[in-house]
């Protein structure tokens, strides 16, 4: 554990009385957003307030994502554009954190080519932020801490964006090394938080009015494997379900190789656990799954889907698909289309394969052109649009319980929220409903949302 109390006190003394503003921007997945909230928690202890406008900031932190090249390019563009801000305000401090920094060649590139950046902070070194910040304030040209620490910053109270939706990381890192994925290289091995810490955090959140708890991990199904005491993810869910209060529990992500019958039964048994499952399949082709090192076949995956459908044919499933994995043939791509037609997902999140240096797939030959990859993506989305349109019709005439999360961007006088099935529901209402549950009768369906009437 990094003793950051000392550095926080020093910074407090240095800043005494002067108001300081920080601009913290997180990219990528919800785990990264959650890290960004921890960074804000530390900055709050140092006395920073927050701004959405980088032009008025004394401190800028870009909390980056490395999962696809496009995300990295975007961040480099933003860092580049911040050179001007630094010239206008030489005391401005710019830091870069998150998954990009954990790749040595990137940390090196930032140090060498972007002198406007004062420090880089690794994904498990968030507690070192006060130390790096103090060094920067004292004029150190560049500092870095990208070591892997085991403490989970349990003591840092996150500054959460939302007053009713909270994400709670239950584990960090990944042991799976899917051949396309950079995550195991930038977030290290799996480390689970203790069940007691998670249960007390969720209890506190529910007591302070949070209505949706999103449990986060790269593969929540292996939660507890590194802990003694026999705790597993389904057991954790059952414990959390016992907490008093009106709230909903969601989780992501689940690796299909570890998705058990016990997990599915737990979802059905626990009244507070949302009735939806995100189960990333990536491809419907066994040969591609093998090259991805996913350690299941399409048949094995569909056995889980069948088990779910036999319990409830309306159950809501979503998935991730990678299009254009190295040397993906037409037949292999067709197998993915067949699988999504069979599984009948409510939604899919699809990505064109992005080569990540350091991963095994980056060494694989790939003769497929970008045009073919884009065409496959178009086709995949077209097929899924038809499936979503058909699937969403099952809600018409039904009652849904919705957690309202904002004003509708498409319809004036309407609010928007999510049902237990993670379906977007819009209905007539005003901002006083935001953060509340509402019972809604569905009158119309589309392929991206359903429209209803408050009961
Ligand atoms: N290229 C494209 N998509 C990727 N994903 C992970 N790595 C890559 C990559 N190199 C996708 C996977 C994963 C989701 C979070 O991002 O589908 O489930
Ligand atoms: Fe990446 Fe696979 Fe781990 Fe998910 S399970 S984070 S895709 S290596």
PDB file of C-alpha atoms and ligand atoms in Angstrom, residues 174 176-178 180-181 183-184 218 255 294, ligand 2:
ATOM      1  CA  UNK A 174      -7.834 -11.260 -16.448  1.00  0.00           C
ATOM      2  CA  UNK A 176      -7.621 -15.733 -20.077  1.00  0.00           C
ATOM      3  CA  UNK A 177      -5.306 -14.336 -22.723  1.00  0.00           C
ATOM      4  CA  UNK A 178      -7.784 -14.506 -25.602  1.00  0.00           C
ATOM      5  CA  UNK A 180      -6.786 -10.743 -29.745  1.00  0.00           C
ATOM      6  CA  UNK A 181      -7.014  -9.040 -26.368  1.00  0.00           C
ATOM      7  CA  UNK A 183      -6.428  -6.580 -21.345  1.00  0.00           C
ATOM      8  CA  UNK A 184      -4.376  -9.334 -19.597  1.00  0.00           C
ATOM      9  CA  UNK A 218     -13.302  -8.759 -16.924  1.00  0.00           C
ATOM     10  CA  UNK A 255     -16.848 -15.561 -20.039  1.00  0.00           C
ATOM     11  CA  UNK A 294     -11.764 -18.897 -26.243  1.00  0.00           C
TER      12      UNK A 294
HETATM   13 FE1  LIG B   2      -9.839  -9.986 -22.979  1.00  0.00          FE
HETATM   14 FE2  LIG B   2     -10.631 -12.559 -23.094  1.00  0.00          FE
HETATM   15 FE3  LIG B   2      -9.893 -11.450 -20.737  1.00  0.00          FE
HETATM   16 FE4  LIG B   2     -12.201 -10.688 -21.894  1.00  0.00          FE
HETATM   17  S1  LIG B   2     -11.725 -12.773 -21.140  1.00  0.00           S
HETATM   18  S2  LIG B   2     -10.642  -9.332 -20.969  1.00  0.00           S
HETATM   19  S3  LIG B   2     -11.662 -10.785 -24.066  1.00  0.00           S
HETATM   20  S4  LIG B   2      -8.590 -11.814 -22.508  1.00  0.00           S
END
